[in-house]
Short mmCIF file of C-alpha atoms and ligand atoms in Angstrom, two decimals:
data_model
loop_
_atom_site.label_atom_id
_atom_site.label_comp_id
_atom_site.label_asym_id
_atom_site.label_seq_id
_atom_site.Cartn_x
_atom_site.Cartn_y
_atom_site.Cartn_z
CA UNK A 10 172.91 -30.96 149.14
CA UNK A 11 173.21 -29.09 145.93
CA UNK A 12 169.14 -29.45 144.27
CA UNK A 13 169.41 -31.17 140.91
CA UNK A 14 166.18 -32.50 138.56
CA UNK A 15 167.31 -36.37 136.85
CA UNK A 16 166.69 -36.96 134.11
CA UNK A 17 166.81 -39.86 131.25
CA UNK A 18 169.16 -38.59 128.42
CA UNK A 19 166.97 -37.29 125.25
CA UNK A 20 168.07 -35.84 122.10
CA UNK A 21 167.46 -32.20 122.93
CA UNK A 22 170.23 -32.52 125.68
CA UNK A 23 172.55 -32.63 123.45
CA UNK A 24 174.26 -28.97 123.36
CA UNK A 25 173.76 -28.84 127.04
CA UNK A 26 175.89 -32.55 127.84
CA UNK A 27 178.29 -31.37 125.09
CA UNK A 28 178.84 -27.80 127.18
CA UNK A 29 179.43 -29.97 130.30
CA UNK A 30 182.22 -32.62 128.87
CA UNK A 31 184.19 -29.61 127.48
CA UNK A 32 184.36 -27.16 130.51
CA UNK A 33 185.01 -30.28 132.80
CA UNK A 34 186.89 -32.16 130.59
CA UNK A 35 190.47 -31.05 132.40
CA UNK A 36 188.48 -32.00 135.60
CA UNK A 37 187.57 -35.29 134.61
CA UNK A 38 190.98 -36.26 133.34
CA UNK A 39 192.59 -35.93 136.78
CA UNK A 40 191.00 -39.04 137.98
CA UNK A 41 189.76 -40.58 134.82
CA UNK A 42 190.67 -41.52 130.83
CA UNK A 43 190.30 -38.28 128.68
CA UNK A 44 187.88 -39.09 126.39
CA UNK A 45 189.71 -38.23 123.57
CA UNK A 46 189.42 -35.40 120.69
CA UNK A 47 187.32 -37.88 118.98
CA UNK A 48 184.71 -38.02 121.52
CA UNK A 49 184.26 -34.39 120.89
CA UNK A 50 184.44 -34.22 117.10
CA UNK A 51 181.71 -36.84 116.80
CA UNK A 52 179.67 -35.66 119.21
CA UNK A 53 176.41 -35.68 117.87
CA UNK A 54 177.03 -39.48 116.44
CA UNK A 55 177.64 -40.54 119.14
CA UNK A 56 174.77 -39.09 121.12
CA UNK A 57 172.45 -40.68 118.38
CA UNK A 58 174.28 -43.96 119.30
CA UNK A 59 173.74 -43.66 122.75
CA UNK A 60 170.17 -42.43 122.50
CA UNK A 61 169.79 -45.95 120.48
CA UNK A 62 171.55 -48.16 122.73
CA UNK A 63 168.57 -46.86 125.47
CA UNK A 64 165.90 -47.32 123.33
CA UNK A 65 167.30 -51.29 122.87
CA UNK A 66 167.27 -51.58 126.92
CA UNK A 67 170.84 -51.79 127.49
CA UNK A 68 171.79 -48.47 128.79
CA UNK A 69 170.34 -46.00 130.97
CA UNK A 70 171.80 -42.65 131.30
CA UNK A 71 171.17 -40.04 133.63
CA UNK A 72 171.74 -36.57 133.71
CA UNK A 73 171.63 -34.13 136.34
CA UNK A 74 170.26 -30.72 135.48
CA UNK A 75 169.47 -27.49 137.59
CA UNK A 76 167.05 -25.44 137.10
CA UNK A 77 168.43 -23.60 133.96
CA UNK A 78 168.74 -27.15 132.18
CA UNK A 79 172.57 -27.24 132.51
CA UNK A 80 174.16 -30.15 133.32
CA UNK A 81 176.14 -31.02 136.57
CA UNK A 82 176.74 -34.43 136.56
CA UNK A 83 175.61 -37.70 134.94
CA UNK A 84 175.06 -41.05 136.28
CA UNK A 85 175.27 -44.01 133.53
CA UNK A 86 173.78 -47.73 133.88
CA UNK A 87 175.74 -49.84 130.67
CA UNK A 88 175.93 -53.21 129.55
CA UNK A 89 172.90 -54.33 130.74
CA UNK A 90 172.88 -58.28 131.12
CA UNK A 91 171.10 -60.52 133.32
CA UNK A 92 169.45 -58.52 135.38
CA UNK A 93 172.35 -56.27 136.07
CA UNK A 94 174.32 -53.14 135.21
CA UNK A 95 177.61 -51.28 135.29
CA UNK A 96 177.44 -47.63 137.02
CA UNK A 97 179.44 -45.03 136.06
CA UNK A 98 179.24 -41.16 137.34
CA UNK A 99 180.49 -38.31 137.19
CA UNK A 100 179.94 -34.55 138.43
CA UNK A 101 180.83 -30.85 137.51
CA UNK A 102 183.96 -29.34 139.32
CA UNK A 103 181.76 -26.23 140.37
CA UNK A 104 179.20 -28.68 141.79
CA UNK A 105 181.50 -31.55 142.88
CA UNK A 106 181.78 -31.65 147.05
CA UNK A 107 178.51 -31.10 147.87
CA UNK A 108 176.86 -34.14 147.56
CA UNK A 109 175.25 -34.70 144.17
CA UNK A 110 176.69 -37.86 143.50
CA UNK A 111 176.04 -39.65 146.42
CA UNK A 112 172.12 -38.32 146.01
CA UNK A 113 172.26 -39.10 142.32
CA UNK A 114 173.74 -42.58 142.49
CA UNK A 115 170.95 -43.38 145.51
CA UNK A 116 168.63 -41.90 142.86
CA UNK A 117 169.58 -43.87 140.33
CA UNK A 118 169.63 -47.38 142.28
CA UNK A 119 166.28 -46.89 143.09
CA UNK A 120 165.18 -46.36 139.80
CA UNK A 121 167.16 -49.70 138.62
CA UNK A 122 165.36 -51.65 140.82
CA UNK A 123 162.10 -50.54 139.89
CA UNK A 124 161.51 -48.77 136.47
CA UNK A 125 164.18 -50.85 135.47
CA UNK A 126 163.80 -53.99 136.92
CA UNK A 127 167.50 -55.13 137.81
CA UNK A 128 168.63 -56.84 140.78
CA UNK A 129 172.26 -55.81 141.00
CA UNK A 130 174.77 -52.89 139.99
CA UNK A 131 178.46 -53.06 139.78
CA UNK A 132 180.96 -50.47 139.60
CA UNK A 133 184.77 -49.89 139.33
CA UNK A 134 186.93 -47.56 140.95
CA UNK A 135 191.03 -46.68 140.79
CA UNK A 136 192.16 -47.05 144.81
CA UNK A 137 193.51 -43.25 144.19
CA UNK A 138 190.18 -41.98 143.44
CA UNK A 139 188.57 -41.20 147.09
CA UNK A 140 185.72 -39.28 146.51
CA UNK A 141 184.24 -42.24 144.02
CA UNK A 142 185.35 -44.98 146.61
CA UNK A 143 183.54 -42.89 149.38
CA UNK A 144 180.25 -42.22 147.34
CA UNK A 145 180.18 -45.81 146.36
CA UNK A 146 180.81 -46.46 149.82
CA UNK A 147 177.77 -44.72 151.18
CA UNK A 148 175.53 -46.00 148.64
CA UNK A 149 175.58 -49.40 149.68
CA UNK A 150 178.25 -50.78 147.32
CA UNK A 151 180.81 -53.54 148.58
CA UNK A 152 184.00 -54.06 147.28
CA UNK A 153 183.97 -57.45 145.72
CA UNK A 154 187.82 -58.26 143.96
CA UNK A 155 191.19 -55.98 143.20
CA UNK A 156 191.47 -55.27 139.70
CA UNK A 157 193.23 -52.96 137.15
CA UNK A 158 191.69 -50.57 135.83
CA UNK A 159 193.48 -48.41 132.92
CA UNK A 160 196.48 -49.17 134.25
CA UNK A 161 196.21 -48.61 137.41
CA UNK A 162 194.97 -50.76 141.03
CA UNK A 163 191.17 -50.86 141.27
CA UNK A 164 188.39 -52.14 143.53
CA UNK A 165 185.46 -53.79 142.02
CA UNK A 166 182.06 -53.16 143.98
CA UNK A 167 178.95 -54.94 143.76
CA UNK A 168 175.66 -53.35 145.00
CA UNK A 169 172.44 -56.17 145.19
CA UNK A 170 169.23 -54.42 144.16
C1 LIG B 206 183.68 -38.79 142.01
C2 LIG B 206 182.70 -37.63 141.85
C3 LIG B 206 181.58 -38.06 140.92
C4 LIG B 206 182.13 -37.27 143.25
O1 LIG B 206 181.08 -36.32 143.06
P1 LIG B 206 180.57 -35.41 144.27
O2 LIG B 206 179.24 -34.86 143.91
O3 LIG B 206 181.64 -34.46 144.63
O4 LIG B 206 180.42 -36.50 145.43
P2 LIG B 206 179.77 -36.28 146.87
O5 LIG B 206 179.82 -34.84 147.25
O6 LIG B 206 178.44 -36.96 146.88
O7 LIG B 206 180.73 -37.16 147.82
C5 LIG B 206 182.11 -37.12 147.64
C6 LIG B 206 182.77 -37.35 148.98
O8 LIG B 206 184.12 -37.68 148.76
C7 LIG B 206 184.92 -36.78 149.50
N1 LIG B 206 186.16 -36.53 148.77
C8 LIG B 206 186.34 -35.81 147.67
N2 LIG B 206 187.62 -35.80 147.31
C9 LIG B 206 188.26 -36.54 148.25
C10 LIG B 206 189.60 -36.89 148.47
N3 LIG B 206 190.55 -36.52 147.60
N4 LIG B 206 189.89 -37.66 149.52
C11 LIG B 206 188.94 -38.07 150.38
N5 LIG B 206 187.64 -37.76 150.23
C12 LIG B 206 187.31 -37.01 149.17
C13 LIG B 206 184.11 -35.53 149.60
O9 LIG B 206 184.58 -34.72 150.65
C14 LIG B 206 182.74 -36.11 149.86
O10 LIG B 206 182.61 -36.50 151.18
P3 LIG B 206 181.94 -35.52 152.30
O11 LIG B 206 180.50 -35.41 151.89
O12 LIG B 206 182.14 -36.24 153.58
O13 LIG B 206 182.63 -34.23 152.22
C15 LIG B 206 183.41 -36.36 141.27
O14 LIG B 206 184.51 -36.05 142.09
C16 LIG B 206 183.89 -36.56 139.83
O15 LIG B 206 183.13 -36.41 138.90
N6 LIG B 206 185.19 -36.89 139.67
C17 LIG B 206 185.75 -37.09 138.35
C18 LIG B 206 185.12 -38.30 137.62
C19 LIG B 206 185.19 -39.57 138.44
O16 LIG B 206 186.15 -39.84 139.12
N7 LIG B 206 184.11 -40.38 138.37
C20 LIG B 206 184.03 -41.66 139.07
C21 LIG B 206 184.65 -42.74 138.24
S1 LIG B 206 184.69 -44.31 139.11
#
């Protein structure tokens, strides 16, 4: 497994997370939205947004660094609400295969349940997207209901805490 430090996002990530959504951002749109020019033109707004949104206790987001403090992946709790969370993650193409996000998510679980104090995680995925259905697969999450997600057919997963 590829060695990765996670950390809560802060501030001074900033250029680093930016540097990661643009070189991956080709990579991410083969199984995911594009985020959009927008996203990248606003950047540092949005950071500050999402820095807030922690501070108020309804996000958690994750990044995963090596040991140069560049980013290969991220792992994102939203929309906290009674006592539960929506993951989200994603991972570097250069780092992708190699099990970061099936580390990271476990990672990540563990800390909801106990810095964080939730009881249960949820979590969508498009049925073409194998590599998220398998790491959400080995970390415990069960599909709960088909859905559509951006279009396309989805599984909803539910993980208890
Ligand atoms: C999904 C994603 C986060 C997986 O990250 P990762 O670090 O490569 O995941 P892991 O290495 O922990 O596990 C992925 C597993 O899926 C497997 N996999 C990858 N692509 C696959 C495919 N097309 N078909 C079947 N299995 C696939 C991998 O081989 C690996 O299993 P293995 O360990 O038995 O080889 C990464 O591919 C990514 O960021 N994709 C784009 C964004 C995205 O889809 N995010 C999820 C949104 S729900």
């Amino acid at each position: 497994m590829l060695p990765f430090r996670l950390q809560l996002l802060r501030a001074d990530h900033a250029p680093a997370l930016l540097a990661f959504e643009r070189e991956n951002r080709a990579w991410f749109a083969a199984s995911i939205p594009d985020r959009g020019d927008d996203y990248f033109a606003d950047f540092d707004a949005r950071h500050a947004a999402l820095l807030a949104e922690q501070a108020a206790g309804v996000c958690f987001f994750h990044l995963l660094l090596n040991d140069d403090g560049a980013v290969l992946g991220r792992v994102n709790l939203i929309d906290v609400a009674d006592g539960a969370a929506e993951l989200g993650f994603r991972v570097a193409e250069k780092a992708a295969g190699r099990g970061l996000a099936t580390a990271a998510v476990r990672e990540v679980c563990a800390l909801a349940a106990t810095a964080y104090g939730l009881t249960a995680l949820h979590a969508r995925a498009t049925l073409d997207n194998a590599a998220s259905r398998t790491v959400l697969a080995r970390t415990g999450f069960t599909p709960t209901a088909a859905i559509t997600l951006t279009g396309r057919p989805a599984t909803r997963y539910e993980r208890p805490l």
